[in-house]
Short mmCIF file of C-alpha atoms and ligand atoms in Angstrom, two decimals:
data_model
loop_
_atom_site.label_atom_id
_atom_site.label_comp_id
_atom_site.label_asym_id
_atom_site.label_seq_id
_atom_site.Cartn_x
_atom_site.Cartn_y
_atom_site.Cartn_z
CA MET A 1 -52.87 -56.35 -1.30
CA SER A 2 -51.35 -52.75 -2.02
CA GLY A 3 -52.34 -49.92 0.16
CA PHE A 4 -52.05 -47.80 -3.07
CA ASN A 5 -55.24 -47.80 -4.95
CA ALA A 6 -55.42 -49.45 -8.34
CA ASN A 7 -55.20 -46.07 -10.33
CA PHE A 8 -52.50 -44.92 -8.27
CA MET A 9 -50.44 -42.30 -10.54
CA TRP A 10 -46.93 -43.72 -10.59
CA GLY A 11 -44.58 -41.74 -12.89
CA GLY A 12 -41.80 -39.33 -13.02
CA ALA A 13 -41.44 -35.27 -13.05
CA VAL A 14 -39.32 -32.88 -15.04
CA ALA A 15 -39.54 -29.26 -15.69
CA ALA A 16 -39.47 -27.91 -19.35
CA HIS A 17 -36.42 -25.57 -18.84
CA GLN A 18 -34.15 -28.32 -17.08
CA LEU A 19 -34.38 -30.83 -19.98
CA GLU A 20 -35.95 -29.55 -23.50
CA GLY A 21 -33.01 -27.19 -24.51
CA GLY A 22 -33.96 -25.93 -28.02
CA TRP A 23 -33.93 -22.54 -26.42
CA GLN A 24 -34.35 -20.40 -29.49
CA GLU A 25 -36.30 -23.19 -31.48
CA GLY A 26 -39.99 -22.78 -32.62
CA GLY A 27 -39.86 -19.01 -31.99
CA LYS A 28 -39.36 -19.53 -28.26
CA GLY A 29 -38.34 -16.69 -26.26
CA VAL A 30 -35.92 -16.17 -23.62
CA SER A 31 -36.72 -17.32 -20.12
CA VAL A 32 -35.43 -16.43 -16.64
CA ALA A 33 -33.62 -19.98 -16.76
CA ASP A 34 -31.92 -18.91 -19.95
CA VAL A 35 -29.80 -16.16 -18.25
CA MET A 36 -28.60 -18.36 -15.42
CA THR A 37 -24.97 -19.69 -15.61
CA ALA A 38 -23.96 -22.90 -14.09
CA GLY A 39 -22.96 -23.02 -10.44
CA ALA A 40 -21.92 -25.71 -8.16
CA HIS A 41 -22.49 -26.75 -4.49
CA CYS A 42 -21.95 -23.64 -2.52
CA VAL A 43 -21.14 -21.49 -5.66
CA ALA A 44 -24.43 -19.86 -6.94
CA ARG A 45 -25.46 -19.71 -10.45
CA GLU A 46 -24.94 -16.30 -11.80
CA ILE A 47 -28.04 -14.39 -13.05
CA THR A 48 -26.52 -12.33 -16.05
CA ASP A 49 -28.11 -9.06 -17.75
CA GLY A 50 -29.53 -10.80 -20.74
CA VAL A 51 -27.64 -13.76 -22.57
CA LEU A 52 -23.80 -12.64 -22.59
CA PRO A 53 -21.10 -14.08 -24.73
CA GLY A 54 -18.60 -16.80 -23.32
CA LYS A 55 -20.83 -17.89 -20.36
CA ASN A 56 -22.01 -21.43 -19.96
CA TYR A 57 -25.76 -21.30 -19.94
CA PRO A 58 -26.78 -25.26 -19.08
CA ASN A 59 -30.57 -24.74 -19.87
CA HIS A 60 -29.84 -23.65 -23.63
CA GLU A 61 -29.20 -27.17 -24.77
CA ALA A 62 -29.96 -29.08 -21.34
CA ILE A 63 -30.56 -32.84 -22.44
CA ASP A 64 -31.99 -31.77 -25.82
CA PHE A 65 -35.51 -33.35 -24.94
CA TYR A 66 -37.04 -30.94 -27.57
CA HIS A 67 -35.72 -33.04 -30.28
CA ARG A 68 -35.24 -36.39 -28.37
CA TYR A 69 -38.48 -36.57 -26.57
CA LYS A 70 -39.92 -39.67 -28.51
CA GLU A 71 -36.91 -41.80 -27.56
CA ASP A 72 -37.39 -40.55 -23.81
CA ILE A 73 -41.04 -41.27 -23.58
CA ARG A 74 -40.63 -44.74 -24.96
CA LEU A 75 -38.25 -45.43 -22.09
CA PHE A 76 -40.74 -43.97 -19.61
CA ALA A 77 -43.30 -46.33 -21.12
CA GLU A 78 -41.02 -49.16 -20.74
CA MET A 79 -40.72 -48.40 -16.98
CA GLY A 80 -44.68 -48.55 -16.83
CA PHE A 81 -45.06 -44.90 -16.26
CA LYS A 82 -48.94 -44.12 -15.75
CA CYS A 83 -48.31 -40.10 -15.60
CA PHE A 84 -45.36 -37.74 -16.64
CA ARG A 85 -45.19 -34.59 -15.00
CA THR A 86 -43.57 -31.66 -17.06
CA SER A 87 -44.27 -27.95 -17.40
CA ILE A 88 -45.18 -26.02 -20.48
CA ALA A 89 -42.31 -23.44 -21.31
CA TRP A 90 -44.42 -20.23 -20.93
CA THR A 91 -41.97 -18.65 -23.47
CA ARG A 92 -42.92 -21.29 -26.00
CA ILE A 93 -46.54 -20.00 -26.12
CA PHE A 94 -45.97 -16.22 -25.43
CA PRO A 95 -42.26 -15.44 -26.17
CA ARG A 96 -42.09 -12.18 -24.55
CA GLY A 97 -45.10 -12.73 -22.21
CA ASP A 98 -47.07 -9.76 -22.96
CA GLU A 99 -48.28 -10.63 -26.46
CA THR A 100 -52.10 -10.96 -27.14
CA GLN A 101 -51.59 -13.85 -29.55
CA PRO A 102 -50.00 -17.23 -28.67
CA ASN A 103 -47.21 -18.77 -30.71
CA GLU A 104 -48.55 -21.58 -32.75
CA ALA A 105 -45.25 -23.46 -33.15
CA GLY A 106 -45.03 -23.79 -29.33
CA LEU A 107 -48.40 -24.89 -28.88
CA GLN A 108 -47.94 -27.80 -31.65
CA PHE A 109 -44.92 -28.84 -29.77
CA TYR A 110 -46.90 -29.72 -26.62
CA ASP A 111 -49.56 -31.11 -28.67
CA ASP A 112 -47.03 -33.46 -30.00
CA LEU A 113 -45.57 -34.35 -26.91
CA PHE A 114 -48.78 -35.00 -25.22
CA ASP A 115 -49.99 -36.91 -28.02
CA GLU A 116 -46.90 -38.97 -27.54
CA CYS A 117 -47.55 -39.74 -23.92
CA LEU A 118 -51.08 -40.52 -24.51
CA LYS A 119 -50.09 -43.09 -27.24
CA PHE A 120 -48.53 -45.06 -24.45
CA GLY A 121 -51.42 -44.47 -21.82
CA ILE A 122 -49.12 -42.20 -20.05
CA GLU A 123 -51.18 -39.17 -18.57
CA PRO A 124 -49.44 -35.68 -18.87
CA VAL A 125 -49.44 -33.80 -15.66
CA ILE A 126 -48.66 -30.09 -16.25
CA THR A 127 -47.16 -27.23 -14.25
CA LEU A 128 -47.98 -23.88 -15.77
CA SER A 129 -45.02 -22.07 -14.23
CA HIS A 130 -41.96 -24.03 -13.12
CA PHE A 131 -39.02 -21.36 -12.92
CA GLU A 132 -39.19 -20.37 -16.43
CA MET A 133 -41.03 -17.10 -17.01
CA PRO A 134 -40.31 -14.85 -20.09
CA TYR A 135 -37.42 -12.65 -19.30
CA HIS A 136 -38.91 -9.88 -20.93
CA LEU A 137 -41.49 -9.74 -18.15
CA VAL A 138 -38.52 -9.28 -15.79
CA THR A 139 -36.80 -6.40 -17.83
CA GLU A 140 -40.02 -4.68 -18.80
CA TYR A 141 -42.20 -5.20 -15.89
CA GLY A 142 -39.89 -5.97 -12.90
CA GLY A 143 -41.34 -9.44 -12.82
CA TRP A 144 -44.10 -10.29 -10.26
CA ARG A 145 -43.80 -7.25 -8.37
CA ASN A 146 -45.99 -5.61 -11.04
CA ARG A 147 -49.78 -6.40 -10.71
CA LYS A 148 -49.96 -6.59 -14.60
CA LEU A 149 -48.42 -9.94 -14.53
CA ILE A 150 -51.70 -11.35 -13.36
CA ASP A 151 -53.41 -10.68 -16.57
CA PHE A 152 -50.41 -12.17 -18.65
CA PHE A 153 -50.39 -15.31 -16.45
CA VAL A 154 -54.13 -15.86 -16.69
CA ARG A 155 -54.16 -15.20 -20.53
CA PHE A 156 -51.39 -18.03 -20.71
CA ALA A 157 -53.36 -20.25 -18.71
CA LYS A 158 -56.53 -19.90 -20.54
CA VAL A 159 -54.69 -20.61 -23.87
CA VAL A 160 -53.38 -23.92 -22.49
CA PHE A 161 -56.20 -24.97 -20.67
CA THR A 162 -58.42 -24.44 -23.78
CA ARG A 163 -56.11 -25.99 -26.23
CA TYR A 164 -55.13 -28.90 -24.20
CA GLN A 165 -58.39 -29.56 -22.07
CA HIS A 166 -58.88 -33.13 -23.77
CA LYS A 167 -55.33 -34.30 -23.08
CA VAL A 168 -54.55 -32.91 -19.71
CA LYS A 169 -56.52 -33.30 -16.69
CA TYR A 170 -54.16 -32.47 -13.98
CA TRP A 171 -52.39 -29.06 -13.54
CA MET A 172 -50.49 -27.14 -11.13
CA THR A 173 -50.02 -23.43 -11.26
CA PHE A 174 -46.55 -22.19 -9.65
CA ASN A 175 -43.90 -24.60 -9.02
CA GLU A 176 -42.77 -24.21 -5.38
CA ILE A 177 -44.42 -21.09 -4.85
CA ASN A 178 -43.04 -20.88 -1.15
CA ASN A 179 -39.43 -21.42 -2.00
CA GLN A 180 -39.34 -17.67 -2.09
CA ALA A 181 -39.73 -17.54 1.55
CA ASN A 182 -36.02 -17.91 1.15
CA PHE A 183 -35.49 -13.97 -0.03
CA HIS A 184 -32.11 -13.42 1.01
CA GLU A 185 -30.57 -15.49 -1.66
CA ASP A 186 -30.94 -14.34 -5.30
CA PHE A 187 -31.93 -17.51 -6.65
CA ALA A 188 -35.67 -18.16 -5.60
CA PRO A 189 -36.75 -14.47 -6.12
CA PHE A 190 -35.52 -14.83 -9.46
CA THR A 191 -36.75 -18.13 -10.57
CA ASN A 192 -40.03 -18.12 -8.60
CA SER A 193 -40.93 -14.58 -9.75
CA GLY A 194 -38.36 -12.79 -11.90
CA LEU A 195 -37.50 -10.45 -8.96
CA LYS A 196 -34.18 -8.79 -9.00
CA TYR A 197 -33.58 -6.52 -6.08
CA GLN A 198 -31.83 -3.10 -5.65
CA PRO A 199 -28.76 -2.93 -3.41
CA GLY A 200 -30.10 -1.99 -0.01
CA GLU A 201 -33.89 -2.75 -1.09
CA ASP A 202 -36.13 -4.07 1.77
CA ARG A 203 -36.77 -7.47 0.07
CA GLU A 204 -39.39 -9.09 2.36
CA PRO A 205 -42.45 -7.10 1.54
CA VAL A 206 -41.53 -7.32 -2.14
CA MET A 207 -41.53 -11.14 -1.89
CA TYR A 208 -44.87 -10.77 -0.18
CA GLN A 209 -46.23 -8.65 -2.82
CA ALA A 210 -45.07 -10.82 -5.69
CA ALA A 211 -46.55 -13.75 -3.85
CA HIS A 212 -49.78 -12.23 -3.55
CA TYR A 213 -50.04 -11.60 -7.22
CA GLU A 214 -49.03 -15.00 -7.92
CA LEU A 215 -51.71 -16.29 -5.67
CA VAL A 216 -54.45 -14.21 -7.26
CA ALA A 217 -53.22 -15.20 -10.75
CA SER A 218 -53.50 -18.94 -9.68
CA ALA A 219 -56.93 -18.46 -8.19
CA LEU A 220 -58.05 -16.71 -11.31
CA ALA A 221 -56.50 -19.63 -13.52
CA VAL A 222 -58.45 -22.01 -11.37
CA LYS A 223 -61.65 -20.33 -12.07
CA VAL A 224 -60.73 -20.09 -15.98
CA ALA A 225 -60.15 -23.67 -16.03
CA ARG A 226 -63.51 -24.51 -14.29
CA ASP A 227 -65.22 -22.33 -16.89
CA ILE A 228 -63.59 -23.99 -19.75
CA ASN A 229 -64.05 -27.54 -18.37
CA PRO A 230 -65.27 -28.63 -14.99
CA SER A 231 -63.46 -31.93 -15.33
CA LEU A 232 -59.88 -30.08 -14.97
CA GLN A 233 -58.15 -30.55 -11.69
CA ILE A 234 -55.96 -27.81 -10.64
CA GLY A 235 -53.58 -28.06 -8.00
CA CYS A 236 -50.85 -25.84 -6.03
CA MET A 237 -47.34 -26.98 -5.74
CA ILE A 238 -45.61 -26.37 -2.36
CA ALA A 239 -42.05 -27.35 -1.71
CA MET A 240 -42.21 -29.22 1.59
CA CYS A 241 -39.35 -29.26 4.02
CA PRO A 242 -40.75 -29.70 7.38
CA ILE A 243 -38.95 -27.86 10.07
CA TYR A 244 -38.24 -29.46 13.18
CA PRO A 245 -37.25 -27.96 16.57
CA LEU A 246 -33.48 -28.92 17.34
CA THR A 247 -34.68 -29.89 20.92
CA CYS A 248 -37.78 -30.10 22.91
CA ALA A 249 -37.10 -26.91 24.83
CA PRO A 250 -40.42 -24.84 24.55
CA ASN A 251 -38.90 -21.88 22.49
CA ASP A 252 -37.38 -24.20 20.15
CA MET A 253 -40.84 -25.62 19.53
CA MET A 254 -42.33 -22.28 19.30
CA MET A 255 -39.64 -21.31 16.70
CA ALA A 256 -40.22 -24.48 14.66
CA MET A 257 -44.05 -23.64 14.52
CA ASN A 258 -43.42 -19.98 13.41
CA ALA A 259 -40.97 -21.20 10.96
CA MET A 260 -43.82 -23.53 9.45
CA HIS A 261 -46.10 -20.57 9.49
CA ARG A 262 -43.60 -18.34 7.44
CA ARG A 263 -42.84 -21.12 5.10
CA TYR A 264 -46.45 -22.70 4.49
CA TRP A 265 -49.04 -19.84 4.67
CA PHE A 266 -48.88 -19.89 0.73
CA THR A 267 -50.82 -23.40 1.10
CA ASP A 268 -53.53 -21.89 3.38
CA VAL A 269 -54.30 -19.22 0.57
CA HIS A 270 -54.16 -21.66 -2.04
CA VAL A 271 -56.40 -24.19 -0.28
CA ARG A 272 -58.64 -22.03 2.01
CA GLY A 273 -58.74 -18.88 -0.22
CA LYS A 274 -57.81 -16.62 2.44
CA TYR A 275 -54.60 -15.37 4.45
CA PRO A 276 -54.23 -16.90 7.77
CA GLN A 277 -54.43 -14.60 10.70
CA HIS A 278 -50.90 -15.11 11.93
CA ILE A 279 -49.52 -13.88 8.58
CA LEU A 280 -51.77 -10.85 8.52
CA ASN A 281 -50.55 -9.94 12.12
CA TYR A 282 -47.00 -10.26 11.00
CA PHE A 283 -47.48 -7.81 7.88
CA ALA A 284 -49.14 -5.58 10.48
CA ARG A 285 -46.27 -5.72 12.99
CA ARG A 286 -43.66 -5.21 10.34
CA GLU A 287 -45.57 -2.54 8.69
CA PHE A 288 -45.76 -3.99 5.28
CA ASP A 289 -48.12 -1.75 3.01
CA LEU A 290 -49.21 -4.38 0.52
CA ASP A 291 -51.46 -3.94 -2.39
CA ILE A 292 -54.26 -6.54 -1.60
CA THR A 293 -57.58 -5.22 -2.85
CA GLU A 294 -61.07 -6.54 -2.11
CA GLU A 295 -61.28 -7.82 -5.56
CA ASP A 296 -58.31 -9.96 -4.79
CA ARG A 297 -59.93 -11.44 -1.67
CA VAL A 298 -62.95 -12.45 -3.62
CA ALA A 299 -60.50 -14.04 -6.36
CA LEU A 300 -58.69 -15.78 -3.81
CA SER A 301 -61.96 -17.19 -2.04
CA GLU A 302 -63.40 -18.29 -5.55
CA GLY A 303 -60.11 -20.29 -6.86
CA CYS A 304 -59.36 -22.74 -4.26
CA VAL A 305 -57.45 -25.50 -5.61
CA ASP A 306 -58.42 -29.05 -6.35
CA TYR A 307 -55.51 -31.07 -4.64
CA ILE A 308 -52.12 -30.21 -3.23
CA GLY A 309 -49.00 -31.14 -5.34
CA PHE A 310 -45.79 -30.98 -3.17
CA SER A 311 -42.11 -31.81 -3.65
CA TYR A 312 -40.23 -33.60 -0.61
CA TYR A 313 -36.43 -34.08 -0.55
CA MET A 314 -35.28 -33.29 2.94
CA SER A 315 -36.53 -31.92 6.52
CA PHE A 316 -35.06 -28.97 8.12
CA ALA A 317 -34.26 -28.04 11.77
CA THR A 318 -34.24 -24.87 13.81
CA LYS A 319 -33.74 -23.47 17.15
CA ALA A 320 -34.42 -20.27 19.27
CA THR A 321 -31.70 -17.85 19.96
CA ASP A 322 -31.41 -14.97 22.29
CA ASP A 323 -30.98 -12.41 19.54
CA ASN A 324 -34.19 -13.34 18.15
CA PRO A 325 -36.97 -12.71 20.95
CA GLN A 326 -39.83 -12.78 18.62
CA LEU A 327 -38.57 -16.23 17.10
CA ASP A 328 -38.79 -14.78 13.74
CA TYR A 329 -38.01 -17.43 11.23
CA ASP A 330 -35.22 -16.15 8.43
CA GLU A 331 -34.33 -19.13 6.13
CA SER A 332 -31.15 -17.90 5.61
CA LYS A 333 -30.04 -17.76 9.32
CA SER A 334 -32.52 -19.94 10.99
CA LEU A 335 -31.71 -23.49 10.12
CA VAL A 336 -29.43 -25.83 11.90
CA SER A 337 -27.89 -29.10 10.85
CA ASN A 338 -29.94 -32.23 12.31
CA PRO A 339 -27.74 -34.57 14.20
CA TYR A 340 -29.99 -37.29 13.52
CA VAL A 341 -29.89 -37.54 9.83
CA GLN A 342 -27.24 -38.34 7.29
CA LYS A 343 -26.67 -35.61 4.18
CA SER A 344 -26.42 -35.97 0.41
CA ASP A 345 -23.49 -34.71 -1.19
CA TRP A 346 -25.18 -31.24 -1.69
CA GLY A 347 -25.95 -31.01 1.98
CA TRP A 348 -29.63 -32.11 1.82
CA GLN A 349 -30.73 -34.05 4.88
CA ILE A 350 -31.93 -37.45 4.03
CA ASP A 351 -35.09 -38.19 6.09
CA PRO A 352 -37.57 -40.76 4.79
CA VAL A 353 -39.83 -40.47 7.84
CA GLY A 354 -40.21 -36.69 7.28
CA LEU A 355 -42.14 -37.66 4.36
CA ARG A 356 -44.57 -39.63 6.14
CA TYR A 357 -44.66 -36.75 8.81
CA SER A 358 -45.42 -34.29 5.57
CA LEU A 359 -47.96 -36.26 4.49
CA ASN A 360 -49.90 -36.34 7.56
CA TRP A 361 -49.24 -32.64 8.13
CA PHE A 362 -50.71 -31.68 4.93
CA TRP A 363 -53.72 -34.06 5.48
CA ASP A 364 -54.47 -32.81 8.87
CA HIS A 365 -54.32 -29.20 7.73
CA TYR A 366 -56.17 -29.32 4.69
CA GLN A 367 -58.02 -32.94 3.83
CA LEU A 368 -57.42 -32.39 0.32
CA PRO A 369 -55.92 -35.21 -1.99
CA LEU A 370 -52.23 -35.15 -1.96
CA PHE A 371 -49.77 -35.66 -4.90
CA ILE A 372 -46.05 -36.36 -4.24
CA VAL A 373 -44.92 -34.65 -7.59
CA GLU A 374 -41.10 -34.52 -6.70
CA ASN A 375 -38.84 -36.74 -4.57
CA GLY A 376 -35.37 -38.09 -5.28
CA PHE A 377 -31.74 -38.34 -4.62
CA GLY A 378 -29.26 -36.00 -6.37
CA ALA A 379 -26.25 -37.92 -6.54
CA ILE A 380 -22.73 -38.19 -8.71
CA ASP A 381 -23.29 -41.18 -10.71
CA VAL A 382 -20.35 -43.14 -12.27
CA GLN A 383 -20.82 -44.79 -15.79
CA GLN A 384 -18.64 -47.80 -16.01
CA PRO A 385 -16.93 -48.49 -19.01
CA ASP A 386 -19.71 -50.88 -20.31
CA GLY A 387 -22.17 -48.09 -19.97
CA THR A 388 -23.90 -49.38 -16.74
CA VAL A 389 -24.40 -47.01 -13.82
CA ASP A 390 -24.84 -49.01 -10.26
CA ASP A 391 -27.09 -46.41 -8.62
CA SER A 392 -28.01 -48.57 -5.46
CA TYR A 393 -27.91 -45.48 -3.38
CA ARG A 394 -30.79 -43.93 -5.12
CA ILE A 395 -32.72 -47.12 -4.99
CA GLU A 396 -32.10 -47.16 -1.25
CA TYR A 397 -33.36 -43.49 -0.77
CA MET A 398 -36.65 -44.08 -2.89
CA ALA A 399 -37.19 -47.31 -1.36
CA ALA A 400 -37.12 -45.99 2.21
CA HIS A 401 -39.17 -43.09 1.21
CA ILE A 402 -41.75 -45.06 -0.65
CA ARG A 403 -42.09 -47.23 2.72
CA GLU A 404 -42.77 -44.42 4.70
CA MET A 405 -45.50 -42.90 1.92
CA LYS A 406 -47.15 -46.51 2.18
CA LYS A 407 -47.32 -46.23 6.18
CA ALA A 408 -49.08 -42.89 5.55
CA VAL A 409 -51.89 -44.37 3.29
CA GLU A 410 -52.07 -47.76 4.99
CA GLU A 411 -51.80 -46.98 8.63
CA ASP A 412 -52.47 -43.08 8.68
CA GLY A 413 -55.32 -43.04 6.19
CA VAL A 414 -53.99 -39.96 3.95
CA ASP A 415 -55.33 -39.60 0.52
CA LEU A 416 -52.60 -39.99 -1.94
CA MET A 417 -53.12 -39.73 -5.67
CA GLY A 418 -49.72 -40.46 -6.77
CA TYR A 419 -45.91 -40.37 -6.81
CA THR A 420 -43.55 -38.89 -9.50
CA PRO A 421 -39.93 -39.06 -8.57
CA TRP A 422 -38.00 -36.19 -9.83
CA GLY A 423 -35.69 -35.90 -12.61
CA CYS A 424 -36.75 -39.41 -13.79
CA ILE A 425 -34.27 -38.64 -16.57
CA ASP A 426 -30.96 -36.91 -15.86
CA LEU A 427 -31.49 -33.24 -16.50
CA VAL A 428 -29.85 -29.78 -15.63
CA SER A 429 -30.10 -29.16 -11.65
CA ALA A 430 -32.24 -25.98 -10.90
CA GLY A 431 -30.33 -24.95 -8.00
CA THR A 432 -26.65 -25.50 -9.14
CA GLY A 433 -26.92 -25.76 -13.00
CA GLU A 434 -24.86 -28.73 -12.93
CA MET A 435 -25.44 -31.84 -14.94
CA LYS A 436 -23.42 -33.92 -12.24
CA LYS A 437 -26.23 -33.57 -9.52
CA ARG A 438 -28.31 -36.43 -11.30
CA TYR A 439 -31.49 -37.72 -10.33
CA GLY A 440 -32.36 -40.04 -13.11
CA PHE A 441 -33.57 -43.60 -13.90
CA ILE A 442 -31.98 -42.99 -17.29
CA TYR A 443 -28.32 -41.80 -17.42
CA VAL A 444 -27.74 -38.96 -20.00
CA ASP A 445 -24.30 -38.78 -21.34
CA LYS A 446 -23.75 -34.71 -20.67
CA ASN A 447 -21.16 -33.12 -18.56
CA ASN A 448 -21.13 -29.90 -16.65
CA ASP A 449 -19.06 -28.04 -19.18
CA GLY A 450 -21.70 -29.11 -21.95
CA SER A 451 -19.71 -32.10 -23.33
CA GLY A 452 -20.94 -35.35 -24.25
CA THR A 453 -22.97 -37.56 -26.66
CA LEU A 454 -26.23 -36.98 -24.99
CA ALA A 455 -26.79 -40.80 -25.33
CA ARG A 456 -29.58 -42.38 -23.20
CA ARG A 457 -28.91 -45.33 -20.96
CA PRO A 458 -31.01 -46.95 -18.25
CA LYS A 459 -29.56 -47.16 -14.70
CA LYS A 460 -29.80 -49.98 -12.33
CA SER A 461 -32.81 -48.05 -10.73
CA PHE A 462 -34.58 -48.18 -14.09
CA ALA A 463 -35.36 -51.97 -13.57
CA TRP A 464 -36.00 -51.44 -10.02
CA TYR A 465 -38.56 -48.81 -10.39
CA GLN A 466 -40.25 -50.85 -13.44
CA GLN A 467 -41.01 -53.43 -10.68
CA VAL A 468 -42.38 -50.90 -8.05
CA ILE A 469 -44.62 -49.85 -10.49
CA LYS A 470 -45.83 -53.34 -11.76
CA SER A 471 -46.39 -54.50 -8.40
CA ASN A 472 -48.13 -51.22 -7.33
CA GLY A 473 -45.49 -50.47 -4.76
CA GLU A 474 -45.06 -53.95 -3.05
CA SER A 475 -41.89 -54.74 -4.47
CA LEU A 476 -39.13 -52.45 -3.22
P1 P53 B 501 -32.00 -29.17 -7.64
C1 P53 B 501 -34.59 -26.25 -3.20
C2 P53 B 501 -35.32 -27.10 -2.14
C3 P53 B 501 -36.31 -27.96 -2.61
C4 P53 B 501 -36.59 -28.20 -3.98
O1 P53 B 501 -33.47 -29.26 -6.96
C5 P53 B 501 -35.93 -27.26 -4.91
C6 P53 B 501 -35.16 -26.30 -4.60
C7 P53 B 501 -34.33 -25.56 -5.53
O2 P53 B 501 -33.08 -25.99 -5.92
O3 P53 B 501 -36.40 -27.27 -6.15
C8 P53 B 501 -37.17 -28.30 -6.78
O4 P53 B 501 -32.01 -29.50 -9.14
C9 P53 B 501 -37.34 -27.83 -8.30
C10 P53 B 501 -36.77 -28.50 -9.24
C11 P53 B 501 -35.51 -28.96 -8.97
C12 P53 B 501 -35.63 -30.19 -7.77
O5 P53 B 501 -36.23 -29.55 -6.66
O6 P53 B 501 -31.33 -27.85 -7.12
O7 P53 B 501 -38.86 -28.08 -8.33
O8 P53 B 501 -36.89 -27.89 -10.27
O9 P53 B 501 -34.78 -29.58 -9.91
C13 P53 B 501 -34.16 -30.47 -7.11
O10 P53 B 501 -31.22 -30.43 -7.05
#
């Protein structure tokens, strides 16, 4: 007997901008992902002022899922997927973001995509905003630093909830909303919130303001969804990297606790509908003057999420230092290497036990159903001359994580809805823009420089995952 319930949602996850391509098709507008060039490990993606000639923008074509989705969904069905997590590119529905009427061609594309999934009994699980907001909202409004974005987002949410309510039951509002806790780098502020900072600008309060508007927009979207159809389930989406103390020195422990506060208060607001006191005290200590109205507080309290979706790839570690008496967490400075775990080629710490820990952490804090909507191993895969790819390291990574997830369910009693490994088909890396950082069960013949036939080919992990699903997690 498997510990996973009979309708456990096994599947895979992607995001529109990382696989669709067709960046100008069907009336689609330019998104923030369309102005990001390819980078590499330790080479940041460049965020250009609009689309410039001569630059390599990997998301423009991506893996051309826009034209090939039928072939890809057939392969997902062959693996036995029960669900498929993707996002709706906001720019296909509202190309600039501030229109009053949606773009019918974009709506039709997702109708067709969802119908194709449902044809195979695959349930679509949809993220509303996954690092792909309209670029026009950045240039004209300053991104999420502007309160007006709440209305634009809620309008978008309302249109898609109404249109797809009979095809899509499970939704999430903002992908990895807490990534922007890492506000010193340019990547997360831009991909999460369309934020571009002025030189010398105090970044931190801007981040909190943008996150606040997003949390209000998320809560209002939850309310709208319930009005449209009470059977819709709306979750949040959190990037979970649990932060361990490097040692058991009391100050390291306190540093880790503070770090967890600073990275995960977003979840408290989504789930409990109000700010935790520690973050309000922090705002007061730092004298951040944030625009948080009484009306916002009411919206937050009325739009609590139904479940917690989260990604899990790695754990972090931190330690106290003498130059930081308040033990404040700064993600660009406070992380240290964990000597007890291995790292991927991109420096991500491999820690399956951390997944069990994370599941328990969420469950202990919030007692809401949990959904692992991303997990996986970004690696360099080598395709043999006969077309096969032996990605045994990926199988090993995922089997180890599923074992821990099973302990969390069977031994610890965590309520887990499903598991959708990231990048179930190779796609463009969000962090680096590379093709060579691959996650898929399906190999896609495309290289960093854009060359390749785009042909699809199952890897060794494809048959393995097929068995995992068939046995409901017993055969690992
Ligand atoms: P890539 C950082 C830390 C954890 C998850 O990431 C992250 C990031 C951003 O890089 O992003 C999520 O492609 C995200 C996906 C992304 C995936 O993890 O950088 O939701 O869009 O592709 C993997 O290896």
